[in-house]
Amino acid sequence: MSDPGAIDDNTIDAGVEEEIHACLDLAQPRSFFLYAGAGSGKTRSLVNALKKVQTDSRKQLLLAGRGVAVITYTNNACDEIKQRLDFDPLVKVSTIHSLAWSLIGGYHGDIREWLRENIKQKLVELEAAASKGRPGTKTAEDRQRSIASGQRRLARLESIKRFVYSPTGNNRTRDSLNHSEVIGIAADFLKEKPLLQNTLVSKYPILFIDESQDTNKNLMDAFLAVQQAQKDRFCLGLFGDTMQRIYADGKVGLEKAIPADWATPVKKLNYRCPQRVIQLINRVRSAADGQMQQGHKDSAQGFVRLFILPSNMAVVAEVEEPFATKMAEVTGDAGWSKGEFKTLILEHHMAARRLGFDAMFAPLYAVERLKTSLLDGSLSSLRLFSEEVLPVVEAYRSDNSFRVAEIARKYSPLLRPEALFAAGSNQLIQLQKTKAAVAEVAKLWDNDAHPSFQQVLDTLAATKLFVIPDALTIFVSQEDADATKDKLAEDKAIDDQEEDELSEVDIELEGWRKFLATPFDQIKAYADYVAGTSPFGTHQGVKGLEFPRVKVVVSDEEARGFMFSYEKLFGAKAKSAADLKNEEAGDETTIDRTRRLFYVTCSRAMESLAIVAYSEQPDAIREMVVGEGWFTADEVEVLKN
């Protein structure tokens, strides 16, 4: 398949960096949005822009006690940029949470007022839901406990003089803020407080945001507002690609929010993918925004193949194995037959199901407010189980007393300095108490038992081994585990009837309650998944990464969601009424979301790409993808039952 739009020109992006560098004049700054698709060398352009500032403006910035700030999405990305800049203190590279806290950390009185209003608003929502809800159900009990918890936190606010926060910590003490609160506070303060705007711009006259399409929408709106108010002395540089927006809280339609006076350079070369993969992702993207990429003149042709299977085979993992052999035959690359390829799962439910943590994952993924922190591993209520309980139990059961002591010293309130100081001459008793608490928790697994998260939570509450996050304190059981399980089953029919009446707060409570009823043993597979060490990668985990051989697995049946549909993207299923309504209003549709996921995963391939798609209508998919020019007829194979 040839691409008539391709040209053999490796200089096509030659003027892009010069355009960016022209924006970095401190006397006449100009904000910009660099549109950089997959494999275009976005990070290289960001680093080169920083080096330009180092060369041209270092003395001026240092004399004024100023610097340049860079926001990246992960700590790994922070480390990479710092290393490329030889750890220059002129450039502050941090995650969004870290920068947000550095801006608001001194506003303790204002933070208290923000929290007061925020808690009051949640209490109003809970009380309104309680007045409409059916009394006597588990949902009603959860509401009342949550109301009581909110009232207690409200009452404690006056006694907190200074708030604390750690971007990488679990933030469970009474004076700590959680991740979402820090982002919310920073966004509101930047919009409402001219003094904070001045502080930001005076300290960092240049601010770069990497992966800008995935930056929290409220905070992005705040930064855009700062830029408009301070445009004569502030350069806001956004680096990203709206086609690669993958987090639910990113700003939809960021490209439409860019002011007309900004520079909008575009990088068109794709250095990562072979020509055939670039042709495919261009066709996939063409219906979205028309942005096209080209391969450099020395890039290989590469291979793509689409294998379509009936949906009822999706549960048979063995049916996917022969495709590696077929890819080895097609490409002449033995790496496929040796299993040296990366399997990418397009939707989290698919990965959760295949890796065995679907039961715990599904209830929390249904809560919109929790999605991003659930997927990036920052949800402190889950980190209690994955970073504290799981390792201490594993260490105890393997007789690794040194590791047990290490974890307990790091996390247990029983061994905090103030607890040991209070124990005075009885510190040995305190140590014995900690050891007994660990043993009590580990006992839950005796006789090959498989405790639920609820049982673990209740034991933690009884032993006080670890600090329980506020989100979970209301679920500490007042009954035994069997009675709780019976109560859940008894209330299910009533709660299902109430579903349409549930507020957002109710939905979150319901999600946690259902999660707690599931087996704890799933937590390891979940932890490996969010850490990127599981056998499968997803669009979140692999964005920015690349692999010689990539297998993408697509299955609506396994994904089990309404947010994405590959059957619709591939033309095998009609658009829903909601899709048509959103399309008419210019809002995001199911197909838009699915197209982005498909683009991100396919664009990881450096040499060859295999797509395994399960469908209720395999022939309809074949007809669409060939008719639309995504694949040639000999690149598609339909497997019948």
XYZ file of C-alpha atoms in Angstrom:
641
model
C 0.000 0.000 0.000
C 1.437 3.365 -0.985
C 0.744 6.730 0.546
C 0.407 9.383 -2.169
C 0.763 12.131 0.429
C 4.220 11.026 1.563
C 7.291 12.930 0.453
C 10.919 11.967 0.811
C 12.037 14.957 2.857
C 13.821 14.678 6.183
C 13.933 18.469 6.526
C 10.175 18.911 6.809
C 10.421 19.703 10.544
C 13.518 21.876 10.180
C 11.814 25.134 11.160
C 9.830 23.830 14.110
C 12.431 24.296 16.813
C 13.425 27.713 15.503
C 9.771 28.733 15.805
C 9.697 27.537 19.416
C 12.999 29.220 20.256
C 11.684 32.539 18.937
C 8.960 32.368 21.591
C 11.471 32.243 24.467
C 12.584 35.883 24.449
C 11.990 37.080 28.022
C 11.460 40.655 26.777
C 8.763 39.570 24.303
C 7.548 36.107 25.294
C 5.061 34.254 23.129
C 3.143 31.189 24.229
C 2.927 28.143 21.969
C 1.417 24.712 21.503
C 3.726 22.190 19.828
C 1.588 19.625 18.043
C 3.759 16.491 18.083
C 2.341 13.111 17.061
C 3.635 9.665 17.952
C 7.374 9.136 17.542
C 8.022 12.720 16.465
C 10.725 13.518 19.012
C 8.583 15.710 21.262
C 10.830 15.274 24.305
C 13.882 16.144 22.223
C 12.230 19.410 21.174
C 11.341 20.174 24.801
C 14.913 19.565 25.950
C 16.335 21.625 23.070
C 14.059 24.525 24.024
C 15.342 24.319 27.598
C 18.929 24.291 26.370
C 18.140 27.416 24.340
C 17.008 29.123 27.565
C 20.132 27.899 29.343
C 22.300 29.444 26.639
C 20.477 32.731 26.065
C 18.873 33.661 29.392
C 20.762 31.904 32.189
C 22.510 35.004 33.556
C 19.387 37.163 33.399
C 17.270 34.556 35.179
C 19.801 33.728 37.880
C 20.445 37.371 38.734
C 16.725 37.862 39.278
C 16.372 34.623 41.268
C 14.111 33.139 38.597
C 14.032 29.912 36.634
C 12.144 27.748 34.176
C 9.486 25.218 35.245
C 8.617 22.006 33.443
C 5.634 19.813 34.273
C 5.832 16.162 33.241
C 3.345 13.368 33.794
C 5.526 10.811 35.578
C 8.542 10.746 37.871
C 10.412 8.722 35.236
C 9.862 11.496 32.691
C 11.104 14.028 35.262
C 14.292 12.039 35.788
C 14.909 11.691 32.054
C 14.662 15.443 31.410
C 16.799 16.313 34.449
C 19.468 13.913 33.251
C 19.478 15.375 29.737
C 19.993 18.833 31.274
C 22.800 17.663 33.594
C 20.568 18.362 36.617
C 20.750 22.119 36.064
C 19.107 23.888 39.066
C 17.954 26.655 36.710
C 15.245 24.268 35.468
C 12.664 22.930 37.934
C 11.283 19.687 36.532
C 8.386 18.185 38.490
C 5.095 16.366 38.247
C 1.866 18.343 38.231
C 1.137 17.431 41.867
C 4.572 18.537 43.028
C 4.378 21.905 41.262
C 0.811 22.484 42.480
C 1.874 21.929 46.097
C 4.906 24.210 45.694
C 2.490 26.984 44.646
C -0.130 26.601 47.374
C 1.930 25.174 50.266
C 2.123 28.468 52.163
C -1.576 29.387 51.972
C -2.672 27.398 55.036
C -5.528 29.711 56.052
C -6.909 29.799 52.519
C -6.555 26.033 52.213
C -8.582 25.648 55.404
C -11.377 27.810 53.975
C -11.332 25.911 50.685
C -11.593 22.577 52.517
C -14.380 23.904 54.719
C -16.491 24.884 51.722
C -15.636 21.682 49.872
C -16.608 19.471 52.821
C -19.804 21.447 53.395
C -20.779 21.000 49.754
C -20.249 17.240 49.959
C -22.320 17.114 53.155
C -25.136 18.991 51.425
C -25.051 16.428 48.597
C -25.053 13.512 51.022
C -27.876 14.905 53.127
C -29.952 15.630 50.009
C -29.405 12.062 48.825
C -30.254 10.714 52.286
C -33.542 12.602 52.318
C -34.545 10.999 49.009
C -33.096 7.549 49.600
C -34.651 4.452 51.055
C -33.804 4.061 54.781
C -32.462 0.803 56.143
C -30.300 -0.112 53.161
C -26.543 -0.505 53.161
C -26.322 2.583 50.919
C -28.245 4.585 53.519
C -25.884 3.370 56.257
C -22.862 4.323 54.119
C -24.292 7.809 53.655
C -24.770 8.322 57.374
C -21.251 7.125 58.153
C -19.855 9.394 55.440
C -21.823 12.338 56.807
C -20.435 11.649 60.277
C -16.901 11.361 58.878
C -17.277 14.655 57.008
C -18.587 16.388 60.095
C -15.622 15.116 62.118
C -13.168 16.396 59.523
C -14.975 19.737 59.436
C -14.690 20.020 63.215
C -10.956 19.201 63.115
C -10.085 21.921 60.600
C -9.623 24.704 63.170
C -7.081 22.664 65.109
C -4.873 22.195 62.021
C -2.430 25.071 61.749
C -0.340 23.720 58.875
C -1.327 21.266 56.171
C 1.073 18.698 54.759
C 1.257 16.834 51.482
C 3.611 14.452 49.694
C 3.305 13.981 45.901
C 4.607 10.434 46.278
C 3.216 9.599 49.721
C -0.043 8.178 51.003
C -1.175 11.376 52.811
C -3.293 9.770 55.539
C -2.610 11.922 58.583
C -5.324 14.324 59.744
C -3.352 17.360 58.608
C -2.626 15.987 55.124
C -4.251 16.769 51.790
C -4.963 14.146 49.154
C -3.880 14.344 45.513
C -7.195 15.519 44.090
C -7.534 18.221 46.752
C -4.107 19.654 45.908
C -5.002 19.854 42.205
C -8.412 21.380 42.950
C -6.993 23.952 45.352
C -4.175 24.953 42.985
C -6.602 25.379 40.082
C -9.018 27.535 42.067
C -6.291 29.643 43.688
C -4.579 30.357 40.356
C -7.880 31.572 38.918
C -8.943 33.604 41.949
C -5.738 34.988 43.465
C -3.778 37.556 41.402
C -1.027 37.353 44.019
C -0.495 33.654 43.276
C -0.499 34.365 39.541
C 2.198 36.983 40.101
C 4.173 34.582 42.269
C 4.114 31.903 39.546
C 5.041 34.269 36.714
C 7.707 36.110 38.736
C 9.389 32.862 39.722
C 8.914 31.015 36.427
C 8.481 33.361 33.441
C 8.630 30.243 31.248
C 6.500 27.184 32.013
C 6.520 24.077 29.804
C 3.847 21.371 30.152
C 4.643 17.972 28.659
C 1.737 15.682 27.678
C -0.443 18.776 27.970
C -3.497 16.988 26.594
C -3.583 14.828 29.743
C -3.071 17.629 32.265
C -6.062 17.954 34.604
C -8.632 20.109 32.791
C -9.263 22.438 35.740
C -5.566 23.105 36.204
C -5.056 23.543 32.459
C -7.864 26.119 32.413
C -6.115 27.891 35.298
C -2.774 28.007 33.461
C -4.507 29.323 30.333
C -6.162 32.019 32.451
C -2.785 33.009 33.931
C -1.286 33.225 30.452
C -4.040 35.506 29.206
C -3.706 37.780 32.229
C 0.112 37.840 32.106
C 0.867 37.314 28.401
C 3.392 40.177 28.184
C 5.722 38.539 30.703
C 4.846 34.847 30.646
C 5.531 32.085 28.114
C 3.340 29.000 28.483
C 4.654 26.225 26.267
C 2.428 23.189 25.709
C 3.877 20.006 24.222
C 1.570 17.213 23.184
C -0.892 15.620 20.826
C -4.637 15.719 21.410
C -4.955 12.374 19.612
C -2.998 10.830 22.485
C -5.221 12.081 25.309
C -5.880 9.002 27.411
C -6.920 10.164 30.895
C -10.517 11.033 31.661
C -9.644 14.244 33.484
C -7.608 15.717 30.608
C -9.009 18.750 28.812
C -11.326 17.812 25.945
C -10.776 20.020 22.901
C -7.545 21.572 24.144
C -6.641 22.592 20.604
C -9.791 24.726 20.412
C -8.847 26.581 23.615
C -5.518 27.795 22.238
C -5.659 31.614 21.723
C -5.211 32.904 18.174
C -2.015 34.806 19.028
C -0.117 31.664 20.096
C 2.459 29.955 17.899
C 1.299 26.481 16.806
C 4.267 24.601 15.297
C 3.616 21.053 14.053
C 6.074 18.154 13.879
C 5.264 15.840 10.970
C 8.104 13.324 10.911
C 7.647 10.012 12.727
C 11.053 8.601 13.661
C 9.696 5.513 15.430
C 7.345 3.650 13.154
C 7.965 1.959 9.789
C 6.203 3.340 6.723
C 3.367 0.806 6.775
C 2.452 1.542 10.395
C 2.557 5.285 9.714
C 0.167 4.798 6.785
C -2.216 2.892 9.051
C -2.249 5.421 11.903
C -2.659 8.257 9.409
C -5.783 6.569 8.026
C -7.084 5.933 11.548
C -6.523 9.573 12.445
C -7.779 11.133 9.214
C -11.406 11.287 10.358
C -10.429 12.997 13.619
C -8.236 16.021 12.913
C -6.481 15.498 9.593
C -2.977 15.618 11.101
C -0.702 13.439 8.970
C 2.787 12.102 9.661
C 5.589 10.938 7.408
C 8.438 8.537 7.898
C 12.012 9.605 7.382
C 13.602 8.579 4.097
C 15.580 5.697 5.601
C 12.703 4.079 7.519
C 11.771 0.483 6.687
C 8.489 -0.503 5.052
C 7.355 -2.669 7.982
C 4.352 -4.972 8.350
C 0.787 -4.775 9.660
C -1.752 -7.581 9.900
C -5.328 -7.731 11.221
C -6.663 -11.062 12.490
C -10.426 -11.103 13.169
C -12.015 -13.756 15.378
C -15.629 -14.423 16.429
C -16.469 -12.870 19.819
C -17.361 -16.208 21.378
C -13.686 -17.195 21.114
C -12.528 -14.251 23.229
C -12.351 -16.336 26.388
C -9.998 -18.851 24.783
C -6.554 -17.279 25.199
C -4.930 -20.155 23.293
C -6.507 -19.011 20.021
C -4.200 -15.973 20.014
C -0.995 -17.980 20.203
C -0.846 -19.086 16.504
C -0.783 -15.460 15.349
C 2.757 -15.047 16.630
C 3.809 -17.911 14.357
C 1.955 -16.348 11.432
C 3.632 -13.001 12.058
C 7.021 -14.732 12.101
C 6.214 -16.230 8.689
C 4.955 -12.935 7.253
C 7.856 -10.820 8.524
C 10.693 -13.337 8.488
C 11.369 -12.197 12.055
C 11.967 -15.068 14.480
C 11.373 -12.725 17.415
C 7.636 -13.299 16.991
C 7.878 -17.086 17.306
C 10.181 -16.690 20.313
C 7.560 -14.617 22.142
C 9.669 -11.455 21.950
C 6.762 -9.070 21.399
C 4.688 -6.706 23.530
C 0.976 -7.419 23.945
C -1.077 -4.256 24.396
C -4.595 -4.324 25.785
C -6.769 -1.438 24.679
C -9.163 -1.304 27.626
C -8.559 -1.791 31.330
C -11.385 -4.248 31.942
C -9.721 -6.561 29.418
C -6.410 -6.433 31.261
C -8.131 -6.792 34.644
C -10.033 -9.845 33.440
C -7.000 -11.521 31.897
C -4.769 -10.770 34.863
C -7.343 -11.741 37.481
C -8.215 -8.502 39.286
C -11.458 -7.620 37.522
C -13.661 -8.097 40.619
C -11.814 -5.443 42.666
C -11.212 -3.163 39.672
C -14.690 -2.854 38.167
C -16.483 -1.167 41.126
C -13.830 1.559 41.464
C -13.413 2.111 37.714
C -17.133 2.898 37.591
C -16.505 5.947 39.820
C -15.530 8.833 37.540
C -13.635 10.760 40.246
C -11.403 7.767 41.033
C -10.489 6.675 37.501
C -7.271 8.583 36.959
C -5.761 7.820 40.386
C -6.899 4.182 40.082
C -5.051 3.855 36.773
C -1.874 5.709 37.691
C -1.543 3.944 41.053
C -1.844 7.059 43.232
C -5.097 6.105 44.999
C -4.002 6.076 48.649
C -6.755 3.712 49.778
C -5.408 1.062 47.418
C -1.794 1.817 48.262
C -2.620 0.830 51.845
C -3.190 -2.699 50.553
C -0.554 -2.839 47.786
C 2.379 -1.031 49.446
C 1.854 -1.872 53.107
C -0.349 -4.902 53.769
C 0.757 -7.054 50.819
C 4.523 -6.716 51.354
C 4.355 -7.084 55.146
C 2.237 -10.259 54.856
C 4.518 -11.698 52.166
C 7.574 -10.938 54.317
C 5.999 -12.440 57.443
C 4.880 -15.606 55.685
C 8.367 -16.092 54.229
C 9.999 -15.586 57.662
C 11.779 -12.427 56.535
C 11.791 -10.627 59.886
C 14.162 -7.910 58.634
C 11.749 -6.940 55.858
C 8.785 -7.041 58.255
C 10.572 -4.643 60.614
C 11.544 -2.363 57.709
C 7.937 -2.036 56.502
C 6.562 -1.574 60.018
C 9.091 1.168 60.817
C 8.220 2.973 57.610
C 4.429 2.805 57.774
C 3.068 1.702 61.157
C 1.816 4.362 63.605
C 2.750 1.918 66.373
C 6.421 2.660 65.670
C 6.248 6.374 65.023
C 8.669 8.453 67.130
C 5.810 9.968 69.123
C 4.400 6.503 69.905
C 7.789 5.232 71.045
C 8.382 8.396 73.075
C 4.995 7.990 74.762
C 5.891 4.381 75.599
C 8.939 5.597 77.529
C 10.688 2.691 79.189
C 8.082 0.316 77.731
C 9.306 0.599 74.148
C 9.949 -3.139 74.035
C 6.250 -3.695 74.745
C 5.428 -1.371 71.828
C 7.666 -3.429 69.541
C 5.995 -6.627 70.717
C 2.594 -5.059 70.086
C 3.636 -4.276 66.496
C 4.901 -7.809 65.960
C 1.626 -9.219 67.317
C -0.360 -6.922 65.019
C 1.540 -8.187 61.958
C 0.938 -11.782 63.056
C -2.785 -11.090 63.499
C -3.090 -9.694 59.980
C -1.051 -12.535 58.453
C -3.257 -15.085 60.272
C -6.068 -14.217 57.849
C -4.291 -16.407 55.273
C -3.945 -19.453 57.537
C -5.234 -22.776 56.202
C -5.077 -21.448 52.597
C -7.788 -18.888 53.326
C -8.490 -16.041 50.900
C -9.683 -13.059 52.940
C -11.608 -10.143 51.465
C -10.410 -6.566 51.573
C -13.113 -5.986 54.192
C -11.652 -8.640 56.488
C -8.189 -7.153 56.086
C -9.533 -3.659 56.753
C -11.310 -4.758 59.925
C -8.172 -6.475 61.208
C -6.093 -3.371 60.510
C -8.610 -1.306 62.464
C -8.498 -3.719 65.387
C -4.693 -3.954 65.515
C -3.945 -0.342 64.457
C -1.048 -1.731 62.418
C -1.420 0.832 59.612
C -3.256 4.133 59.196
C -6.617 3.688 57.477
C -7.445 6.397 54.896
C -10.517 8.555 55.494
C -12.235 7.073 52.445
C -12.216 3.654 54.143
C -12.742 4.491 57.814
C -16.507 4.567 57.383
C -16.411 0.963 56.139
C -14.710 -0.524 59.189
C -17.171 -3.264 59.912
C -19.474 -3.195 62.901
C -20.460 -6.782 62.100
C -18.621 -10.004 61.402
C -17.544 -10.725 57.819
C -20.264 -13.332 57.112
C -22.994 -11.012 58.338
C -21.620 -8.218 56.158
C -21.655 -10.508 53.139
C -25.251 -11.535 53.864
C -26.216 -7.893 54.306
C -24.709 -7.009 50.926
C -26.750 -9.715 49.218
C -29.905 -8.744 51.123
C -29.619 -5.086 50.145
C -28.641 -5.632 46.520
C -32.155 -5.656 45.110
C -33.139 -2.538 47.065
C -29.911 -0.721 46.173
C -30.367 -1.613 42.491
C -33.792 0.031 42.610
C -32.173 3.178 44.039
C -29.448 3.327 41.399
C -31.054 6.095 39.367
C -31.329 8.232 42.499
C -27.712 7.893 43.597
C -25.597 11.054 43.746
C -21.920 11.081 42.751
C -20.986 10.690 46.411
C -23.370 7.717 46.711
C -21.823 6.096 43.647
C -18.361 6.437 45.158
C -19.499 4.904 48.461
C -21.133 2.050 46.586
C -17.937 1.499 44.607
C -15.812 1.211 47.735
C -18.301 -1.086 49.436
C -18.390 -3.479 46.463
C -14.602 -3.362 46.207
C -14.173 -4.301 49.873
C -16.282 -7.414 49.404
C -13.833 -8.859 46.839
C -10.807 -11.117 47.543
C -7.643 -9.368 48.697
C -5.427 -11.718 46.668
C -6.172 -9.674 43.522
C -4.119 -6.721 44.786
C -0.769 -8.084 43.569
C -1.934 -8.402 39.954
C -3.375 -4.878 40.136
C -0.145 -3.471 41.617
C 1.948 -5.129 38.894
C -0.421 -3.763 36.264
C -0.227 -0.101 37.314
C 3.536 -0.437 37.795
C 3.891 -1.647 34.197
C 5.437 -4.985 35.172
C 2.522 -7.208 34.124
C 2.520 -9.274 30.891
C 0.120 -6.793 29.289
C 0.541 -3.105 28.607
C -2.231 -0.570 28.066
C -2.427 2.833 26.441
C -1.630 4.572 29.769
C 1.361 2.430 30.552
C 3.032 2.472 27.140
C 2.541 6.032 25.895
C 6.005 7.311 25.045
C 7.429 3.774 24.893
C 8.235 1.747 21.791
C 8.680 -1.927 20.943
C 9.996 -3.722 17.819
C 7.001 -6.084 17.674
C 3.542 -5.190 18.971
C 0.378 -7.256 19.266
C -2.781 -5.242 19.989
C -5.813 -7.132 21.317
C -9.287 -5.663 20.721
C -12.492 -7.040 22.258
C -15.666 -5.141 23.137
C -17.039 -8.187 24.954
C -14.063 -8.318 27.305
C -13.911 -4.538 27.720
C -17.496 -4.586 29.022
C -17.783 -0.828 28.866
C -19.901 1.800 27.140
C -17.060 4.324 26.952
C -15.310 2.507 24.102
C -16.451 0.381 21.154
C -14.172 -1.115 18.533
C -17.181 -2.579 16.743
C -18.321 1.007 16.128
C -14.857 2.221 15.158
C -14.512 -0.637 12.658
C -18.017 -0.087 11.267
C -19.558 -3.347 12.503
C -22.029 -1.622 14.840
C -24.173 1.474 14.315
C -23.689 4.651 16.329
C -25.970 4.963 19.351
C -28.449 7.783 19.878
C -26.052 9.251 22.471
C -23.212 9.170 19.933
C -25.332 10.959 17.346
C -26.406 13.556 19.895
C -22.802 14.184 21.008
C -21.629 14.316 17.410
C -24.244 16.930 16.553
C -23.272 19.000 19.605
C -19.573 18.732 18.804
C -18.924 16.682 21.949
C -16.762 13.592 22.320
C -18.275 10.303 21.142
C -17.543 6.646 21.840
C -15.797 6.424 18.467
C -13.584 9.441 19.285
C -12.387 7.831 22.525
C -11.824 4.466 20.878
C -9.936 5.976 17.941
C -7.470 7.637 20.322
C -6.783 4.400 22.196
C -6.267 2.529 18.945
C -3.898 5.221 17.657
C -1.773 5.231 20.823
C -1.290 1.458 20.928
C -0.686 0.925 17.200
C 1.874 3.735 17.115
C 4.174 1.906 19.577
C 5.383 -0.490 16.836
C 8.913 0.050 15.473
C 8.975 -2.856 12.990
C 5.762 -4.863 12.792
C 2.230 -4.750 14.168
C -0.375 -7.482 14.643
C -3.940 -6.631 15.644
C -6.166 -9.388 17.026
C -9.811 -8.264 17.022
C -12.816 -10.158 18.360
C -16.141 -9.291 16.756
C -19.727 -10.418 16.425
C -19.484 -9.480 12.738
C -16.002 -10.368 11.446
C -16.954 -10.017 7.770
C -18.410 -6.536 8.327
C -15.165 -5.404 9.946
C -13.104 -6.815 7.088
C -15.268 -4.996 4.566
C -14.963 -1.666 6.405
C -11.210 -1.664 7.075
C -10.390 -2.701 3.515
C -12.936 -0.295 2.018
C -11.589 2.603 4.089
C -8.012 1.822 3.096
C -6.830 0.929 6.596
C -5.626 -2.479 5.382
C -5.269 -4.241 2.054
C -7.272 -7.423 1.481
C -4.210 -9.644 1.943
C -3.404 -8.004 5.293
C -6.702 -9.139 6.858
C -7.491 -12.695 7.918
C -10.869 -13.790 9.285
C -10.815 -16.902 11.461
C -14.064 -18.871 11.515
C -15.265 -21.128 14.321
